[in-house]
Amino acid sequence: MGRGEFGNSKRSALCLSALFMTFLLPLASAAGGGAVIDVSSFSLEDFATTEQSTYELEFSIVELLSSSADVEVRVELSSLDGNVFESMSQNLTLSADSSQNLQFSITSLPYGYTVVGVELIGELGSPNSTQAVSINRTLQRLQPVQMSLATEGQILLNGLTPEGALTGNVSLHDGDYLQTEIAVINDGDYAWSGSLSSSLQSNGMYDNQTTSVFSVSPLSSTILLVNSTISLSEGTASIALALNDSGDGNSADESRLVSFQVDPPPLPVISLSVDFLSLDALAGEAISWNLTVENTGSQDFDGNLVCTFGNQVLFDSSIQVPAQSSTSELLTSTSRPSLLACSVSGMRIADHSVATVSFAYDVDSAAFESAGSTTPALLNGPWHKGDMAVFSMLVRNHGELSGRVSLVCESNGQSYVSQELFLEMNAAGEVTVELPLSVEGEQTVNWSLSSPDGSIDSGLNGTLIVPVEVQQTLTPLIHSVSWDAEDGVQFEWSLEMSEGIDRAVRIRLGYVESGLEVYPLDYEIMISEGLLNGSQTLGFIDADRVSIRATPVNWSTGFGFSSHSLGVPDARPSYNIEFNPLSVPNRPIPGDTGSVNVLVTNVGDVKGSTGYLVLSTDEGTFLGEKPTAALESNSQSSYAFSFPWPDGQSASLKVTWVVGLESFDAANTFQSGEVAVVEESFQVPWFGLLGGVLLAVGVGAVIRIYQNRETTPTKVKDEEKSKRSSSKTTSSKNVEKIQIGCPECARQLRVPSDYGGQVRCPDCETRFEVTPRSGHNHDEVESVEEEIPAEDTETETDGKVELHCPECQQSLRIPLGYAGSIRCPACEEVFSAVDESEA
């Protein structure tokens, strides 16, 4: 029993040992997959916008390691500061080398920016530049329009002077005008447009206004200024402000009611005083005053001070006088009887202020009065806007001294003064002013007489109304531009002047070349209202456009363009010249008359011009000249030149076509004709002929003896053979050779003049009939039973052999036994006669 227990214990120990050893063995597992996000499939762009509270997020994940991958896809939504307010996740197994599309529905998006983060957790791959294991994108949900007005404490109320300037006071005072400054706020992501209404109530008076339509950009504000049209009264006042319906569903923050207190006015108290400093001055001498401005009030004075002495302005500027202080100004002029007057303005002052002061000054001087009309005369009418009106007036000095006088005219805030006129006592003269007219309809002109050393009678000032017509205009225009080969660039132009008086105008006609204006024609003329037409020829110029410029001379035009230009047509003739490759005849004999044709072509879009052709050799030998007519567009003409053909195996010709200002050249080489076998003089071999005749007589006697012994059939055969031999002998007579041309290729051949029958050209292998020229009867022609090649005939008579050019295979004939070099007349190849003979 005890032994069995021991055995079981041993077995248990072994099992436990074996189990423990298994933990020491290395763990074995299959390699996992690798998942990544395909960035290009991610549906959300960074900082995308949406108006909805939901968004469908889609993307794909891809397995890279060829093994299935277990991953968790987690999506988190957070604010820009990193606070996560929503998360979603999905677990999945991705098959090897596969991809899977995922979709997450994002709901309840808050207004503003939300950071959307996607992360893969689990068996991940190593992403490349187009892949990722986590992605963050920002999504903005747009806030609708949310309009409001600034709170009551943020609305600023400022005081204005009657002239609309800020008073600079911290509080509002009686007599001030109100400027309300309020911010209109847009907390939405969309622009808003609308208007603001205001209603001011002060001391029972109301001022109701509505602004023009204005816009407020998204997430911004606009400051509006509302200036009242009534002054404030001391006491309590209020202003109500309201936006028109913005449509954001909350109108409570779109209106404000502001109550405020109007204090009594703190105003300056101004006193003006003047002291005369030049007690002993004579007429025309310098005089001066000392002006004192004192402020005894509780408010600083900031306004304007104006001092005049008669019609002369001595001081006109702003001054600042602090409360409980004073300032002084020195005023100077020339001595003459007149009135000094000074006043302050530009700011509200106390009612008990002394705001004006005057000083009457009298001295013996000149005195001026009108010498005719009491108003200036207007000259140079009728007038148009931009013209100069002339004002003229006759004046007389009726004072006690001589003096100077001028005419002063003021219009639109500008003063124009004539030259001073010096007049002795009881003398008269004319003063004249030129004044520009700048207002259409009626222009008001204030006028007066002025003198630095004399008095002006009363009533010599006033206002004149000048009728001003609409400003005259000039309208230059180019109607058409053309180009032709005879005259070059031409254009039609016009110049129109509106209704009015005759005017001097400078006209310039020309063209624009590389951005620079060139005007060959530049002149001035007087034109009347209406239309002036003309045309201009500029010739053969290299220009982009033609131009006309019209400039007024000593007057100004109304709104418009002073020049006009139009493009030059770019269509031109396009010339070409060439030789007809075939001469007439095909290979003229040097010294004989040959002809060539020259083809001239215009492939351009316009008609060309006339010209002339000059034909010469390459060496410059003149061969002929012909005039050429103008070629129409896309047309061609042919001109034939006939002339004695130049010496040589070939003729190199050049033709020059001079057309318009251009010239064109063409060149060609024509092959000259020559006899295939060089002709040599033939000497009759009299000695050989006589010896042959004697020998023939002897041989004939022997033959006849022999023939008499044979039968009759043999005799007939001998007679036929003798007849054929006799025919050959007859054809081999010494006869004159003549040149004939091959009807196919015009090759010049030499044959006996009395030969009649067929001849074969050695060049083109053409067979043709030849008729005898002299001394050959019909019986002799009939005796030629076989066709005779021309080269064979010549070979039998002049001892020539036929060779072929190794380059072009042209057939040539040379003297038998010639071993020099030969030049082919067709291709001008030079080769050895010996090599070709052996070949």
mmCIF file with all atom_site columns, C-alpha atoms in Angstrom, residues 304-427:
data_model
loop_
_atom_site.group_PDB
_atom_site.id
_atom_site.type_symbol
_atom_site.label_atom_id
_atom_site.label_alt_id
_atom_site.label_comp_id
_atom_site.label_asym_id
_atom_site.label_entity_id
_atom_site.label_seq_id
_atom_site.pdbx_PDB_ins_code
_atom_site.Cartn_x
_atom_site.Cartn_y
_atom_site.Cartn_z
_atom_site.occupancy
_atom_site.B_iso_or_equiv
_atom_site.pdbx_formal_charge
_atom_site.auth_seq_id
_atom_site.auth_comp_id
_atom_site.auth_asym_id
_atom_site.auth_atom_id
_atom_site.pdbx_PDB_model_num
ATOM 1   C CA . ASN A 1 304 ? -11.078 131.496 -36.527 1.00 0.00 ? 304 ASN A CA 1
ATOM 2   C CA . LEU A 1 305 ? -10.074 135.158 -36.656 1.00 0.00 ? 305 LEU A CA 1
ATOM 3   C CA . VAL A 1 306 ? -10.744 137.229 -39.798 1.00 0.00 ? 306 VAL A CA 1
ATOM 4   C CA . CYS A 1 307 ? -9.569  140.848 -40.272 1.00 0.00 ? 307 CYS A CA 1
ATOM 5   C CA . THR A 1 308 ? -10.187 142.914 -43.419 1.00 0.00 ? 308 THR A CA 1
ATOM 6   C CA . PHE A 1 309 ? -9.188  146.450 -44.436 1.00 0.00 ? 309 PHE A CA 1
ATOM 7   C CA . GLY A 1 310 ? -11.639 147.399 -47.128 1.00 0.00 ? 310 GLY A CA 1
ATOM 8   C CA . ASN A 1 311 ? -11.481 144.587 -49.665 1.00 0.00 ? 311 ASN A CA 1
ATOM 9   C CA . GLN A 1 312 ? -8.072  143.425 -48.442 1.00 0.00 ? 312 GLN A CA 1
ATOM 10  C CA . VAL A 1 313 ? -7.903  140.422 -46.094 1.00 0.00 ? 313 VAL A CA 1
ATOM 11  C CA . LEU A 1 314 ? -5.238  141.116 -43.469 1.00 0.00 ? 314 LEU A CA 1
ATOM 12  C CA . PHE A 1 315 ? -5.720  137.950 -41.377 1.00 0.00 ? 315 PHE A CA 1
ATOM 13  C CA . ASP A 1 316 ? -7.728  134.766 -41.883 1.00 0.00 ? 316 ASP A CA 1
ATOM 14  C CA . SER A 1 317 ? -6.579  131.871 -39.775 1.00 0.00 ? 317 SER A CA 1
ATOM 15  C CA . SER A 1 318 ? -7.368  129.750 -36.751 1.00 0.00 ? 318 SER A CA 1
ATOM 16  C CA . ILE A 1 319 ? -6.377  130.949 -33.277 1.00 0.00 ? 319 ILE A CA 1
ATOM 17  C CA . GLN A 1 320 ? -6.343  129.321 -29.867 1.00 0.00 ? 320 GLN A CA 1
ATOM 18  C CA . VAL A 1 321 ? -6.983  131.399 -26.772 1.00 0.00 ? 321 VAL A CA 1
ATOM 19  C CA . PRO A 1 322 ? -6.909  129.460 -23.492 1.00 0.00 ? 322 PRO A CA 1
ATOM 20  C CA . ALA A 1 323 ? -9.389  130.363 -20.743 1.00 0.00 ? 323 ALA A CA 1
ATOM 21  C CA . GLN A 1 324 ? -8.374  133.391 -18.682 1.00 0.00 ? 324 GLN A CA 1
ATOM 22  C CA . SER A 1 325 ? -5.685  134.459 -21.178 1.00 0.00 ? 325 SER A CA 1
ATOM 23  C CA . SER A 1 326 ? -5.161  136.687 -24.240 1.00 0.00 ? 326 SER A CA 1
ATOM 24  C CA . THR A 1 327 ? -3.208  136.785 -27.523 1.00 0.00 ? 327 THR A CA 1
ATOM 25  C CA . SER A 1 328 ? -2.155  139.556 -29.936 1.00 0.00 ? 328 SER A CA 1
ATOM 26  C CA . GLU A 1 329 ? -1.842  139.782 -33.735 1.00 0.00 ? 329 GLU A CA 1
ATOM 27  C CA . LEU A 1 330 ? 0.001   142.501 -35.742 1.00 0.00 ? 330 LEU A CA 1
ATOM 28  C CA . LEU A 1 331 ? -2.005  143.673 -38.769 1.00 0.00 ? 331 LEU A CA 1
ATOM 29  C CA . THR A 1 332 ? -0.310  145.607 -41.624 1.00 0.00 ? 332 THR A CA 1
ATOM 30  C CA . SER A 1 333 ? -1.544  147.279 -44.812 1.00 0.00 ? 333 SER A CA 1
ATOM 31  C CA . THR A 1 334 ? -1.020  150.430 -46.920 1.00 0.00 ? 334 THR A CA 1
ATOM 32  C CA . SER A 1 335 ? -2.381  153.802 -45.994 1.00 0.00 ? 335 SER A CA 1
ATOM 33  C CA . ARG A 1 336 ? -5.674  154.650 -47.698 1.00 0.00 ? 336 ARG A CA 1
ATOM 34  C CA . PRO A 1 337 ? -9.126  155.619 -46.528 1.00 0.00 ? 337 PRO A CA 1
ATOM 35  C CA . SER A 1 338 ? -10.932 152.435 -45.518 1.00 0.00 ? 338 SER A CA 1
ATOM 36  C CA . LEU A 1 339 ? -12.410 150.458 -42.619 1.00 0.00 ? 339 LEU A CA 1
ATOM 37  C CA . LEU A 1 340 ? -10.586 147.828 -40.540 1.00 0.00 ? 340 LEU A CA 1
ATOM 38  C CA . ALA A 1 341 ? -12.957 145.074 -39.310 1.00 0.00 ? 341 ALA A CA 1
ATOM 39  C CA . CYS A 1 342 ? -12.098 141.958 -37.230 1.00 0.00 ? 342 CYS A CA 1
ATOM 40  C CA . SER A 1 343 ? -14.301 139.114 -35.942 1.00 0.00 ? 343 SER A CA 1
ATOM 41  C CA . VAL A 1 344 ? -13.998 135.634 -34.432 1.00 0.00 ? 344 VAL A CA 1
ATOM 42  C CA . SER A 1 345 ? -16.031 132.551 -35.346 1.00 0.00 ? 345 SER A CA 1
ATOM 43  C CA . GLY A 1 346 ? -15.881 128.777 -35.436 1.00 0.00 ? 346 GLY A CA 1
ATOM 44  C CA . MET A 1 347 ? -16.842 128.107 -31.836 1.00 0.00 ? 347 MET A CA 1
ATOM 45  C CA . ARG A 1 348 ? -19.745 128.918 -29.566 1.00 0.00 ? 348 ARG A CA 1
ATOM 46  C CA . ILE A 1 349 ? -18.958 131.770 -27.220 1.00 0.00 ? 349 ILE A CA 1
ATOM 47  C CA . ALA A 1 350 ? -20.874 133.528 -24.450 1.00 0.00 ? 350 ALA A CA 1
ATOM 48  C CA . ASP A 1 351 ? -23.585 135.890 -25.564 1.00 0.00 ? 351 ASP A CA 1
ATOM 49  C CA . HIS A 1 352 ? -21.954 138.834 -23.761 1.00 0.00 ? 352 HIS A CA 1
ATOM 50  C CA . SER A 1 353 ? -18.676 138.414 -25.700 1.00 0.00 ? 353 SER A CA 1
ATOM 51  C CA . VAL A 1 354 ? -17.295 141.257 -27.907 1.00 0.00 ? 354 VAL A CA 1
ATOM 52  C CA . ALA A 1 355 ? -16.759 139.134 -31.018 1.00 0.00 ? 355 ALA A CA 1
ATOM 53  C CA . THR A 1 356 ? -16.219 141.985 -33.543 1.00 0.00 ? 356 THR A CA 1
ATOM 54  C CA . VAL A 1 357 ? -14.215 145.200 -33.665 1.00 0.00 ? 357 VAL A CA 1
ATOM 55  C CA . SER A 1 358 ? -13.806 147.921 -36.358 1.00 0.00 ? 358 SER A CA 1
ATOM 56  C CA . PHE A 1 359 ? -11.538 150.937 -36.948 1.00 0.00 ? 359 PHE A CA 1
ATOM 57  C CA . ALA A 1 360 ? -12.241 153.656 -39.548 1.00 0.00 ? 360 ALA A CA 1
ATOM 58  C CA . TYR A 1 361 ? -9.105  155.108 -41.112 1.00 0.00 ? 361 TYR A CA 1
ATOM 59  C CA . ASP A 1 362 ? -8.999  158.286 -43.252 1.00 0.00 ? 362 ASP A CA 1
ATOM 60  C CA . VAL A 1 363 ? -6.107  159.935 -45.160 1.00 0.00 ? 363 VAL A CA 1
ATOM 61  C CA . ASP A 1 364 ? -5.650  162.112 -48.227 1.00 0.00 ? 364 ASP A CA 1
ATOM 62  C CA . SER A 1 365 ? -5.321  159.733 -51.206 1.00 0.00 ? 365 SER A CA 1
ATOM 63  C CA . ALA A 1 366 ? -6.567  158.744 -54.617 1.00 0.00 ? 366 ALA A CA 1
ATOM 64  C CA . ALA A 1 367 ? -10.235 157.918 -54.997 1.00 0.00 ? 367 ALA A CA 1
ATOM 65  C CA . PHE A 1 368 ? -11.554 155.617 -57.663 1.00 0.00 ? 368 PHE A CA 1
ATOM 66  C CA . GLU A 1 369 ? -14.935 155.493 -59.360 1.00 0.00 ? 369 GLU A CA 1
ATOM 67  C CA . SER A 1 370 ? -16.344 153.820 -62.479 1.00 0.00 ? 370 SER A CA 1
ATOM 68  C CA . ALA A 1 371 ? -15.787 155.631 -65.768 1.00 0.00 ? 371 ALA A CA 1
ATOM 69  C CA . GLY A 1 372 ? -18.673 154.006 -67.535 1.00 0.00 ? 372 GLY A CA 1
ATOM 70  C CA . SER A 1 373 ? -20.709 151.010 -66.530 1.00 0.00 ? 373 SER A CA 1
ATOM 71  C CA . THR A 1 374 ? -20.851 150.320 -62.809 1.00 0.00 ? 374 THR A CA 1
ATOM 72  C CA . THR A 1 375 ? -20.285 146.617 -63.486 1.00 0.00 ? 375 THR A CA 1
ATOM 73  C CA . PRO A 1 376 ? -17.487 144.894 -65.427 1.00 0.00 ? 376 PRO A CA 1
ATOM 74  C CA . ALA A 1 377 ? -18.122 143.894 -69.032 1.00 0.00 ? 377 ALA A CA 1
ATOM 75  C CA . LEU A 1 378 ? -17.892 140.193 -69.980 1.00 0.00 ? 378 LEU A CA 1
ATOM 76  C CA . LEU A 1 379 ? -15.839 139.496 -73.128 1.00 0.00 ? 379 LEU A CA 1
ATOM 77  C CA . ASN A 1 380 ? -15.056 136.542 -75.423 1.00 0.00 ? 380 ASN A CA 1
ATOM 78  C CA . GLY A 1 381 ? -18.483 134.947 -75.202 1.00 0.00 ? 381 GLY A CA 1
ATOM 79  C CA . PRO A 1 382 ? -20.336 132.704 -75.683 1.00 0.00 ? 382 PRO A CA 1
ATOM 80  C CA . TRP A 1 383 ? -18.586 130.563 -73.112 1.00 0.00 ? 383 TRP A CA 1
ATOM 81  C CA . HIS A 1 384 ? -18.205 126.848 -72.614 1.00 0.00 ? 384 HIS A CA 1
ATOM 82  C CA . LYS A 1 385 ? -16.924 125.007 -69.612 1.00 0.00 ? 385 LYS A CA 1
ATOM 83  C CA . GLY A 1 386 ? -13.142 125.246 -69.565 1.00 0.00 ? 386 GLY A CA 1
ATOM 84  C CA . ASP A 1 387 ? -13.025 128.610 -71.355 1.00 0.00 ? 387 ASP A CA 1
ATOM 85  C CA . MET A 1 388 ? -11.527 131.785 -69.929 1.00 0.00 ? 388 MET A CA 1
ATOM 86  C CA . ALA A 1 389 ? -14.013 134.628 -69.362 1.00 0.00 ? 389 ALA A CA 1
ATOM 87  C CA . VAL A 1 390 ? -12.618 138.159 -69.548 1.00 0.00 ? 390 VAL A CA 1
ATOM 88  C CA . PHE A 1 391 ? -13.937 140.841 -67.148 1.00 0.00 ? 391 PHE A CA 1
ATOM 89  C CA . SER A 1 392 ? -13.129 144.426 -68.049 1.00 0.00 ? 392 SER A CA 1
ATOM 90  C CA . MET A 1 393 ? -14.000 147.740 -66.376 1.00 0.00 ? 393 MET A CA 1
ATOM 91  C CA . LEU A 1 394 ? -13.209 151.429 -66.951 1.00 0.00 ? 394 LEU A CA 1
ATOM 92  C CA . VAL A 1 395 ? -12.247 153.366 -63.778 1.00 0.00 ? 395 VAL A CA 1
ATOM 93  C CA . ARG A 1 396 ? -11.262 156.993 -63.011 1.00 0.00 ? 396 ARG A CA 1
ATOM 94  C CA . ASN A 1 397 ? -9.220  158.605 -60.239 1.00 0.00 ? 397 ASN A CA 1
ATOM 95  C CA . HIS A 1 398 ? -11.147 161.539 -58.830 1.00 0.00 ? 398 HIS A CA 1
ATOM 96  C CA . GLY A 1 399 ? -9.087  161.770 -55.631 1.00 0.00 ? 399 GLY A CA 1
ATOM 97  C CA . GLU A 1 400 ? -6.546  164.207 -54.331 1.00 0.00 ? 400 GLU A CA 1
ATOM 98  C CA . LEU A 1 401 ? -3.457  162.089 -55.178 1.00 0.00 ? 401 LEU A CA 1
ATOM 99  C CA . SER A 1 402 ? -2.374  159.625 -57.866 1.00 0.00 ? 402 SER A CA 1
ATOM 100 C CA . GLY A 1 403 ? -2.866  155.971 -57.050 1.00 0.00 ? 403 GLY A CA 1
ATOM 101 C CA . ARG A 1 404 ? -3.157  152.394 -58.149 1.00 0.00 ? 404 ARG A CA 1
ATOM 102 C CA . VAL A 1 405 ? -6.274  150.298 -58.655 1.00 0.00 ? 405 VAL A CA 1
ATOM 103 C CA . SER A 1 406 ? -7.041  146.681 -59.676 1.00 0.00 ? 406 SER A CA 1
ATOM 104 C CA . LEU A 1 407 ? -10.076 144.511 -60.384 1.00 0.00 ? 407 LEU A CA 1
ATOM 105 C CA . VAL A 1 408 ? -10.618 141.483 -58.155 1.00 0.00 ? 408 VAL A CA 1
ATOM 106 C CA . CYS A 1 409 ? -12.891 138.586 -59.183 1.00 0.00 ? 409 CYS A CA 1
ATOM 107 C CA . GLU A 1 410 ? -13.668 135.602 -56.970 1.00 0.00 ? 410 GLU A CA 1
ATOM 108 C CA . SER A 1 411 ? -15.419 132.375 -57.960 1.00 0.00 ? 411 SER A CA 1
ATOM 109 C CA . ASN A 1 412 ? -15.529 128.902 -56.421 1.00 0.00 ? 412 ASN A CA 1
ATOM 110 C CA . GLY A 1 413 ? -13.274 130.036 -53.588 1.00 0.00 ? 413 GLY A CA 1
ATOM 111 C CA . GLN A 1 414 ? -10.497 131.312 -55.876 1.00 0.00 ? 414 GLN A CA 1
ATOM 112 C CA . SER A 1 415 ? -9.548  134.962 -56.367 1.00 0.00 ? 415 SER A CA 1
ATOM 113 C CA . TYR A 1 416 ? -8.186  136.423 -59.596 1.00 0.00 ? 416 TYR A CA 1
ATOM 114 C CA . VAL A 1 417 ? -6.640  139.920 -59.581 1.00 0.00 ? 417 VAL A CA 1
ATOM 115 C CA . SER A 1 418 ? -5.808  142.110 -62.554 1.00 0.00 ? 418 SER A CA 1
ATOM 116 C CA . GLN A 1 419 ? -2.560  143.957 -62.918 1.00 0.00 ? 419 GLN A CA 1
ATOM 117 C CA . GLU A 1 420 ? -2.542  147.216 -60.953 1.00 0.00 ? 420 GLU A CA 1
ATOM 118 C CA . LEU A 1 421 ? -3.426  150.273 -63.016 1.00 0.00 ? 421 LEU A CA 1
ATOM 119 C CA . PHE A 1 422 ? -1.650  153.523 -62.050 1.00 0.00 ? 422 PHE A CA 1
ATOM 120 C CA . LEU A 1 423 ? -3.805  156.622 -62.558 1.00 0.00 ? 423 LEU A CA 1
ATOM 121 C CA . GLU A 1 424 ? -2.967  160.240 -62.079 1.00 0.00 ? 424 GLU A CA 1
ATOM 122 C CA . MET A 1 425 ? -5.638  162.562 -60.699 1.00 0.00 ? 425 MET A CA 1
ATOM 123 C CA . ASN A 1 426 ? -8.641  162.770 -63.045 1.00 0.00 ? 426 ASN A CA 1
ATOM 124 C CA . ALA A 1 427 ? -7.130  160.027 -65.287 1.00 0.00 ? 427 ALA A CA 1
#
